[in-house]
CSV table of C-alpha atoms in Angstrom, one decimal:
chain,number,residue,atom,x,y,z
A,1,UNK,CA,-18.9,2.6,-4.1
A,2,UNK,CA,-17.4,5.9,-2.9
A,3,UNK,CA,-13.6,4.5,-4.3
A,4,UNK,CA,-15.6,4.4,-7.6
A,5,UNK,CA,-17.4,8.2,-7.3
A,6,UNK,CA,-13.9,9.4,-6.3
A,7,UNK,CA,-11.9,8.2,-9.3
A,8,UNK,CA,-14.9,9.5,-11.2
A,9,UNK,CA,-14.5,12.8,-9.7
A,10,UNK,CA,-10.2,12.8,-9.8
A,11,UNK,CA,-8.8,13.7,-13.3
A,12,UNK,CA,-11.6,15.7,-14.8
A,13,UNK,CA,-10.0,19.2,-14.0
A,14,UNK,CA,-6.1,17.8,-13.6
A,15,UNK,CA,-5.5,19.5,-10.2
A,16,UNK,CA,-5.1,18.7,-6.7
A,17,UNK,CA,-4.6,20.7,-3.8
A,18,UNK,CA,-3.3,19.8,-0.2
A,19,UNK,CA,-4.3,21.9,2.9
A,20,UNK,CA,-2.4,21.5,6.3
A,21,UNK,CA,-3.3,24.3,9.0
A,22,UNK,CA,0.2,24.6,10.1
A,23,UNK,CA,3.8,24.8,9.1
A,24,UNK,CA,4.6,23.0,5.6
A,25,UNK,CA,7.9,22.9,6.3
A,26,UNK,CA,7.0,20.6,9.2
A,27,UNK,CA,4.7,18.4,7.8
A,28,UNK,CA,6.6,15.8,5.9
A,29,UNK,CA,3.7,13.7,4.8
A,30,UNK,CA,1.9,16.1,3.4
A,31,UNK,CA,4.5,17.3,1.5
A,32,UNK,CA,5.3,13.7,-0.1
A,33,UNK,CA,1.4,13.4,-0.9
A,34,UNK,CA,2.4,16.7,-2.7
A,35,UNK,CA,5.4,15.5,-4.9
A,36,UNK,CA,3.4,11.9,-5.7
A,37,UNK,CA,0.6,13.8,-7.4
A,38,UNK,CA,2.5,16.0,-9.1
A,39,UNK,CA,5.2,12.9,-10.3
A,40,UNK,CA,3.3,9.9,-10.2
A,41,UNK,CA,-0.5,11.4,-10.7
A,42,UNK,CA,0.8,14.2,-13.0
A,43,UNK,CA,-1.4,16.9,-11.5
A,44,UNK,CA,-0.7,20.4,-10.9
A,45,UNK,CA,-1.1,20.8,-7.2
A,46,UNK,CA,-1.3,23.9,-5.0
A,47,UNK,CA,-0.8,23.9,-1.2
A,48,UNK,CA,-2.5,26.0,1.0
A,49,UNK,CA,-0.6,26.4,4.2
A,50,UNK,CA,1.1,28.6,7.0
A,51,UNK,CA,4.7,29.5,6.3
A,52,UNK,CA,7.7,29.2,8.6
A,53,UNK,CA,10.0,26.5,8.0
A,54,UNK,CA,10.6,25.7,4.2
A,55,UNK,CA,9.8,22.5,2.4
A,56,UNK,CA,12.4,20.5,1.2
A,57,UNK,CA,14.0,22.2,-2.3
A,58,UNK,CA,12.2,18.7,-3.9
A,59,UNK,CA,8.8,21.0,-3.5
A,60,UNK,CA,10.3,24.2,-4.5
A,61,UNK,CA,11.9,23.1,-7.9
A,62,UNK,CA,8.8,21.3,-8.9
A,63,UNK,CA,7.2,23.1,-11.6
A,64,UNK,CA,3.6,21.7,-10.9
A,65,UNK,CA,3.4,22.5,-6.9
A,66,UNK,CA,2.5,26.0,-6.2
A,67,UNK,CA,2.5,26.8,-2.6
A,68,UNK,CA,-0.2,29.5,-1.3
A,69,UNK,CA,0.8,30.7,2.8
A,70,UNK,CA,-1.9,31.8,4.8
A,71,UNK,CA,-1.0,34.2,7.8
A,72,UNK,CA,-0.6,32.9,11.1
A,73,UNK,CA,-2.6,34.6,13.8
A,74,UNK,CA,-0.7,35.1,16.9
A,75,UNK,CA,-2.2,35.0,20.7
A,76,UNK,CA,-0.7,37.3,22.8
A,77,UNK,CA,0.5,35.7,25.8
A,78,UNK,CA,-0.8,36.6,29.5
A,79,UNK,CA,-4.3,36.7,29.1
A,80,UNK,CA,-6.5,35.6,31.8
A,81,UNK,CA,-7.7,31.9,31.5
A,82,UNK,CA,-11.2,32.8,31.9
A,83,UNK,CA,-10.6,34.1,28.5
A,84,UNK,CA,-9.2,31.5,26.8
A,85,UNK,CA,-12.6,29.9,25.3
A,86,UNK,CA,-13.4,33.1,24.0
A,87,UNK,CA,-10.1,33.3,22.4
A,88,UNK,CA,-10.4,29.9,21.3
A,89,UNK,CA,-13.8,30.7,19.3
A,90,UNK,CA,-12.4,34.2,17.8
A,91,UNK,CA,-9.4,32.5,16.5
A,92,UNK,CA,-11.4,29.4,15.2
A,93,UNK,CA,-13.6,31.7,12.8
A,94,UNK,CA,-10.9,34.3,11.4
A,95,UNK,CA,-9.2,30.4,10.4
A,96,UNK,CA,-12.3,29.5,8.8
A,97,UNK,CA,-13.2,32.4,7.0
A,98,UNK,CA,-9.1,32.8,6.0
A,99,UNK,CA,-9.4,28.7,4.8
A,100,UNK,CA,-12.6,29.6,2.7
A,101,UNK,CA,-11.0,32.7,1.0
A,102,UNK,CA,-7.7,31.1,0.1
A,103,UNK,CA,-9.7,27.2,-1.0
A,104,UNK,CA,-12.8,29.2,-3.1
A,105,UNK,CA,-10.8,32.3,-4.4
A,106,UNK,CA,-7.1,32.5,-4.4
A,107,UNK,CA,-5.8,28.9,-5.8
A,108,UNK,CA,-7.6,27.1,-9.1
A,109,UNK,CA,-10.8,24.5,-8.3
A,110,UNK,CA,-9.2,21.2,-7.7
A,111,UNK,CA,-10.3,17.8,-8.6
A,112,UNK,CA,-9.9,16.6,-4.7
A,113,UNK,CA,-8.7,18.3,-1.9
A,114,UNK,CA,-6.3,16.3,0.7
A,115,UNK,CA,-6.2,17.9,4.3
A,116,UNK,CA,-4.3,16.6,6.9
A,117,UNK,CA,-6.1,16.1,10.8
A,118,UNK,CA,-5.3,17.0,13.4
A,119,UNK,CA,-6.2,20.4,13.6
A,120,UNK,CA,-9.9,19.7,12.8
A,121,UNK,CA,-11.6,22.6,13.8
A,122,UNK,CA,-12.1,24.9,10.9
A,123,UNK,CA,-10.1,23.1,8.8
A,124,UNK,CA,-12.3,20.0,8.2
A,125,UNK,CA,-16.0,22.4,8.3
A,126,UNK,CA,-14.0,25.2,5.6
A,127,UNK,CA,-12.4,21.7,3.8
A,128,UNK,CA,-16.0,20.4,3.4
A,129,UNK,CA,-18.0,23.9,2.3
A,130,UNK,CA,-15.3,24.7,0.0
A,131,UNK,CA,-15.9,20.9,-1.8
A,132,UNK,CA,-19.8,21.7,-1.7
A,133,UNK,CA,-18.7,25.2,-3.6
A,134,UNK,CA,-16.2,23.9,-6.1
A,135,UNK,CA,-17.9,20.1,-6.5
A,136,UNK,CA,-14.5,18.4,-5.3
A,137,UNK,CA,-14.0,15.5,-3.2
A,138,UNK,CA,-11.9,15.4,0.3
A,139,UNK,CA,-9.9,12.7,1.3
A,140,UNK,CA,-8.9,13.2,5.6
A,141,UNK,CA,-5.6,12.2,6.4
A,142,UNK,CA,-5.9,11.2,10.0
A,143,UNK,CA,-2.8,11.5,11.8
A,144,UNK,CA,-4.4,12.1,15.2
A,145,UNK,CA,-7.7,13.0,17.0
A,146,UNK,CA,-8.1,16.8,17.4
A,147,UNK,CA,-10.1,16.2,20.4
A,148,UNK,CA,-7.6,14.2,22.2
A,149,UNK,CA,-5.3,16.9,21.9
A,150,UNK,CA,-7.6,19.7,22.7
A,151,UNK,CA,-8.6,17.6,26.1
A,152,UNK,CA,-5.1,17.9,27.2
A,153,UNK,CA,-5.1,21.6,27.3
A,154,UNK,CA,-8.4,21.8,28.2
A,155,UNK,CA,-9.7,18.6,29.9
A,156,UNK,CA,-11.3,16.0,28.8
A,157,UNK,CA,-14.9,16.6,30.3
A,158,UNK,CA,-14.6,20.1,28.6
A,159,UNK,CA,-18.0,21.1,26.7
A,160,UNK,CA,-15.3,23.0,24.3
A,161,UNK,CA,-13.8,19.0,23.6
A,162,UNK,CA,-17.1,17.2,22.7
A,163,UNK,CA,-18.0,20.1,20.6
A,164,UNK,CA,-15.1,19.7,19.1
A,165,UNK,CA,-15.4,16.0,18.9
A,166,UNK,CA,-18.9,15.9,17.4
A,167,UNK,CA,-17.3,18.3,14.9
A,168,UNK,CA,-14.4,16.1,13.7
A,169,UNK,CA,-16.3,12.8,13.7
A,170,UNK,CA,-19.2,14.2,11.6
A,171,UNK,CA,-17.6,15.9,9.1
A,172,UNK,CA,-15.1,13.4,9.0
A,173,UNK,CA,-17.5,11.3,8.4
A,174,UNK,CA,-19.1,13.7,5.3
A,175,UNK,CA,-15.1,12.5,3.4
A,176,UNK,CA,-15.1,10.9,0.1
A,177,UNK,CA,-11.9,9.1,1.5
A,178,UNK,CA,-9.9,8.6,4.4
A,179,UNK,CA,-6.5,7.6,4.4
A,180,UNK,CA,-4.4,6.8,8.6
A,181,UNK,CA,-1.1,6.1,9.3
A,182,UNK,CA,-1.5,2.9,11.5
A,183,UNK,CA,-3.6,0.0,11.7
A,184,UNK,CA,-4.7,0.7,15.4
A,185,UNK,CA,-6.1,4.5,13.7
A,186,UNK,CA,-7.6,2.3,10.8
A,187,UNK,CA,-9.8,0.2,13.8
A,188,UNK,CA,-10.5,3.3,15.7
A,189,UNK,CA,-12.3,4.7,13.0
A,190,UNK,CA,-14.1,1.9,11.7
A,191,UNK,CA,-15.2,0.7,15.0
A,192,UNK,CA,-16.2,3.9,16.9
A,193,UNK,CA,-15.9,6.6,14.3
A,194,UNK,CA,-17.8,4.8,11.0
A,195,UNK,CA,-15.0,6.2,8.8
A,196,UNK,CA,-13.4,3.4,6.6
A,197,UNK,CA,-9.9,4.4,6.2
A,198,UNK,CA,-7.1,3.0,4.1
A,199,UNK,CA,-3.4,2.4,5.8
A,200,UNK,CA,-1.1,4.6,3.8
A,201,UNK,CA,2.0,4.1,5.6
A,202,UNK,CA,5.5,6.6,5.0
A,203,UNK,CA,7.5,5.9,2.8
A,204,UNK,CA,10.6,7.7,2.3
A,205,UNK,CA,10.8,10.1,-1.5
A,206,UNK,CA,14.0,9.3,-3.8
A,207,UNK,CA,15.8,12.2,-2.3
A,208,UNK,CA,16.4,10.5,1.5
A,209,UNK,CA,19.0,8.5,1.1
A,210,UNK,CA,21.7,6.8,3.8
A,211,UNK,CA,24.6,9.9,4.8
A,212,UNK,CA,27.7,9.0,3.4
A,213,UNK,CA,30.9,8.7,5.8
A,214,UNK,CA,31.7,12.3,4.5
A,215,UNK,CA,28.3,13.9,5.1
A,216,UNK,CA,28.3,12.4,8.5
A,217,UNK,CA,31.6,13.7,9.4
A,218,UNK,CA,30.6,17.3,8.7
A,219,UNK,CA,27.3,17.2,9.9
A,220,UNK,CA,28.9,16.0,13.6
A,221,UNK,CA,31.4,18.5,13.3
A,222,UNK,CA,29.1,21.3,13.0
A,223,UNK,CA,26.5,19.8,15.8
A,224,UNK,CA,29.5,19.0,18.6
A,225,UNK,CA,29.1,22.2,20.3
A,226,UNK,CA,25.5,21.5,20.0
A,227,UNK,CA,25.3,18.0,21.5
A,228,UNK,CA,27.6,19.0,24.1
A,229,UNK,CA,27.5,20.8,28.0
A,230,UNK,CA,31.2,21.7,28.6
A,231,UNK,CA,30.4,24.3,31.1
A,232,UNK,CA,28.8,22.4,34.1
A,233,UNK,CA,26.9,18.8,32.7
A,234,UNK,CA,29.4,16.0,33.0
A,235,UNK,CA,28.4,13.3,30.4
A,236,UNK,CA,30.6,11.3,27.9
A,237,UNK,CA,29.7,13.6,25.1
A,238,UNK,CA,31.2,16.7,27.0
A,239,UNK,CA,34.5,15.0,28.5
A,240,UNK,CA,35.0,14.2,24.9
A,241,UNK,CA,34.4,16.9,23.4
A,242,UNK,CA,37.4,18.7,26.5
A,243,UNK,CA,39.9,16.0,24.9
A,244,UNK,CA,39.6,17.5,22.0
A,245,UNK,CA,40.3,21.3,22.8
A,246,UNK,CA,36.7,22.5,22.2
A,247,UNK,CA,37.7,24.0,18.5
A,248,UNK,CA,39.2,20.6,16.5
A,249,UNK,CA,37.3,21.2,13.3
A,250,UNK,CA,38.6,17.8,11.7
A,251,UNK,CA,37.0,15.7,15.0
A,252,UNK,CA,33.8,14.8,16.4
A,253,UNK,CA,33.0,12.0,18.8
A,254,UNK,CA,32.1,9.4,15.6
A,255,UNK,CA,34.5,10.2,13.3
A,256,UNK,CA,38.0,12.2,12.5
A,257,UNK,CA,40.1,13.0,9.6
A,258,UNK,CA,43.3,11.6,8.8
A,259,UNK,CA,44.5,13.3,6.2
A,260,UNK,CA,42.4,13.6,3.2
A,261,UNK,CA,40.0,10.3,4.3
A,262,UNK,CA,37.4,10.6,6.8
A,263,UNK,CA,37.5,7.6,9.5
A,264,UNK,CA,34.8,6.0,12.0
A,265,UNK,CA,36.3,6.0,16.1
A,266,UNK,CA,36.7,2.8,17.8
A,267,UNK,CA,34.3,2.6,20.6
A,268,UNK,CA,32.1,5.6,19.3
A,269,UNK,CA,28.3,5.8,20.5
A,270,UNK,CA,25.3,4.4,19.2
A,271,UNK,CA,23.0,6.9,18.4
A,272,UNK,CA,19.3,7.1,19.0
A,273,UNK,CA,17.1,10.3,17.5
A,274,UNK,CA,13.8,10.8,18.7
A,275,UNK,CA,10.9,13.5,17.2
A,276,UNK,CA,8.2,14.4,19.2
A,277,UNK,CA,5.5,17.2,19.9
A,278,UNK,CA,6.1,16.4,23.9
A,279,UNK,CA,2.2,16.4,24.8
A,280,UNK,CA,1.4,14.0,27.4
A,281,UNK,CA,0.4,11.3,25.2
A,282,UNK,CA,4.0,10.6,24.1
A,283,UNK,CA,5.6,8.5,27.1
A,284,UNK,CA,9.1,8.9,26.4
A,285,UNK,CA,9.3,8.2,30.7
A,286,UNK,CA,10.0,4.7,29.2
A,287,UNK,CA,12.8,5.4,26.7
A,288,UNK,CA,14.3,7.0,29.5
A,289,UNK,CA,14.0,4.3,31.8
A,290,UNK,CA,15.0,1.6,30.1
A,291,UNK,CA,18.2,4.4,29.4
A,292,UNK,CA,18.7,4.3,32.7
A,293,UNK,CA,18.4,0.0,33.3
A,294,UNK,CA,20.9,-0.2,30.7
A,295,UNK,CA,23.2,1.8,32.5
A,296,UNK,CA,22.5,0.0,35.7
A,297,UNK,CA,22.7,-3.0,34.3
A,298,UNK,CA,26.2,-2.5,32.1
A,299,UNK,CA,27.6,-0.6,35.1
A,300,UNK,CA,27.2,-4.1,37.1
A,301,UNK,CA,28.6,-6.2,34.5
A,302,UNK,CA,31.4,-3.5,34.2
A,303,UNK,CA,32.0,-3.7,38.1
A,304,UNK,CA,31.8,0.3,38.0
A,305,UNK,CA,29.9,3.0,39.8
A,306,UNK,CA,27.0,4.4,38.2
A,307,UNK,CA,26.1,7.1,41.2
A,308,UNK,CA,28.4,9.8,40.6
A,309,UNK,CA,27.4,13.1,40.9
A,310,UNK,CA,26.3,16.1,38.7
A,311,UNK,CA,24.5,13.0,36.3
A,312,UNK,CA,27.9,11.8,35.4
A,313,UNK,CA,27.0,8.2,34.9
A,314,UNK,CA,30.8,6.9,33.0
A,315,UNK,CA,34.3,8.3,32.2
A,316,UNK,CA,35.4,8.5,28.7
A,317,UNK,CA,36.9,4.8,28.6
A,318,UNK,CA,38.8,3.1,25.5
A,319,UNK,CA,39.0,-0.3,26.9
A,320,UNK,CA,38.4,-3.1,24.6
A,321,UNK,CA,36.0,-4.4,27.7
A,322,UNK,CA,34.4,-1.2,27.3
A,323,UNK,CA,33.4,-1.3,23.8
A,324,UNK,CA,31.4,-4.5,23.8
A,325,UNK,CA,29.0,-2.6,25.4
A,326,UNK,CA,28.4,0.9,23.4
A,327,UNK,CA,27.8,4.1,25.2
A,328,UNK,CA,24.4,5.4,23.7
A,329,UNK,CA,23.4,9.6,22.7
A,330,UNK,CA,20.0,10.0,22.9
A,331,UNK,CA,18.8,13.5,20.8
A,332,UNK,CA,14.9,14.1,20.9
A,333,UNK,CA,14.2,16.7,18.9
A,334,UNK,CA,10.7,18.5,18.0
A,335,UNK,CA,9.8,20.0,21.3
A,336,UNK,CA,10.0,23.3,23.4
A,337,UNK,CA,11.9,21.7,26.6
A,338,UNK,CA,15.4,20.9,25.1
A,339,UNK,CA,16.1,17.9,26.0
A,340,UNK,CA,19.8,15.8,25.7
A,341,UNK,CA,20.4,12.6,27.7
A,342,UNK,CA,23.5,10.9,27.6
A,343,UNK,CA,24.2,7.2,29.1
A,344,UNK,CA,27.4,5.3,28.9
């Protein structure tokens, strides 16, 4: 019954818009809900969002997706604690009453608006008022709980968190859709939450495609000083990167030039890339430690010594034994603490 009263309402006015309270640039999904309304839907859609980082040129060129940026408030750093829930609240209503100016006045009355959660607070309450003002529907994208993340700043006993859960769950509750990106989100909601929600899962937009031997090549070339510690961390990644003198533009520790062709190296790593917002539900304590019983265990196989000092785990080696067992470059990217581990 609500499917139905939202196609009803979709259409009518031909326009769309998607609000994310945070950086566009770094919110993939919402930017491919963006480019399927505008291709596959053929709505004009307008995104309300805070700049930074810029959306893929996709979104740019796209004659029907108009981007509106909000300005991000910034907390000056050093305050007291015992100041931060009053902080907390100030910031909270100059959000709201920014959301409700930009989704009632600045940008055309859509046919739906899409908002992406987490954050929940405004953004769902000024989402909802603005569909009550305009007669649109919402549809939630959940990628998260707000409150979960609140609670690990705050605590989860925090008054401020079950405010701020009774907040989320009723208005997310008030949607004319909800879509999640995993089936354990999907049963969360149903079960405790009362929201049915349908699995949308990622899929990748016609302009991600696999990196071509060349594109690989220069995009390793221009990270190696990046990837690499020469001055003090001794890892595989560094001792290669000496061989090579430091400045070899042509060579990287996948691939080299020979002459005009670009060619993979023998006995080059595997290579793992990780995103993350490195809060403490993300354990990446067991990437790392099953990093570290590989190691172990090829180190045995290997007969070598894995204790060395300064975290120098394996010498650049090019023996054919070597090789059946690939050295592996882990690169997690997304977070504050930079973070490289390298094991052989």
């Amino acid at each position: 019954m609500a499917g139905q009263k939202l196609e009803e309402k979709i259409g009518k006015r031909g326009r769309a818009a998607v609000v994310v309270l945070g950086d566009i640039g770094r919110s993939p999904r919402m930017q491919y809900h963006a480019l399927s309304l505008a291709r596959q839907a053929s709505l004009e859609v307008d995104i309300v969002a805070y700049g930074g980082s810029d959306p893929h040129a996709a979104i740019l060129e796209n004659r029907s997706i108009r981007i509106h940026k909000m300005t991000q408030l910034q907390v000056p750093h050093g305050l007291p604690k015992m100041l931060y829930p009053v902080i907390l609240l100030c910031k909270e209503l100059t959000q709201f009453f920014m959301l409700l100016w930009f989704l009632c006045y600045k940008i055309p009355a859509p046919d739906v608006f899409i908002v992406q959660n987490p954050p929940s607070v405004p953004t769902l309450v000024a989402v909802k008022w603005a569909s009550w003002l305009r007669h649109s529907a919402i549809i939630v994208d959940w990628h998260n709980f707000g409150y979960t993340l609140l609670g690990l700043s705050m605590g989860s006993s925090s008054p401020f968190v079950k405010v701020y859960r009774w907040f989320e769950k009723h208005y997310g509750k008030m949607a004319d859709g909800s879509l999640c990106v995993t089936q354990a989100m999907q049963h969360e909601l149903a079960q405790n939450w009362e929201i049915k929600a349908t699995v949308l899962y990622d899929q990748p937009p016609d302009f991600f495609h696999p990196a071509s031997l060349e594109e690989r090549h220069e995009l390793f070339c221009r990270l190696s000083k990046d990837i690499s510690h020469p001055h003090g961390f001794r890892d595989f990644v560094s001792s290669g990167y000496k061989e090579m003198g430091g400045n070899v533009v042509n060579e990287n520790i996948f691939t080299y030039q020979d002459d005009s062709d670009i060619r993979l190296k023998s006995g080059r790593p595997v290579l793992v890339v990780s995103s993350t917002s490195w809060t403490a539900d993300e354990d990446f304590g067991m990437l790392l430690e099953a990093a570290v019983m590989y190691d172990r265990r090829i180190s045995a196989i290997l007969d070598k010594d894995d204790s060395k000092e300064d975290g120098m785990v394996s010498e650049v080696s090019h023996g054919e034994k070597d090789c059946i067992y690939p050295m592996l470059l882990f690169i997690i990217t997304g977070c504050y603490e930079e973070l490289q581990v390298t094991i052989p």
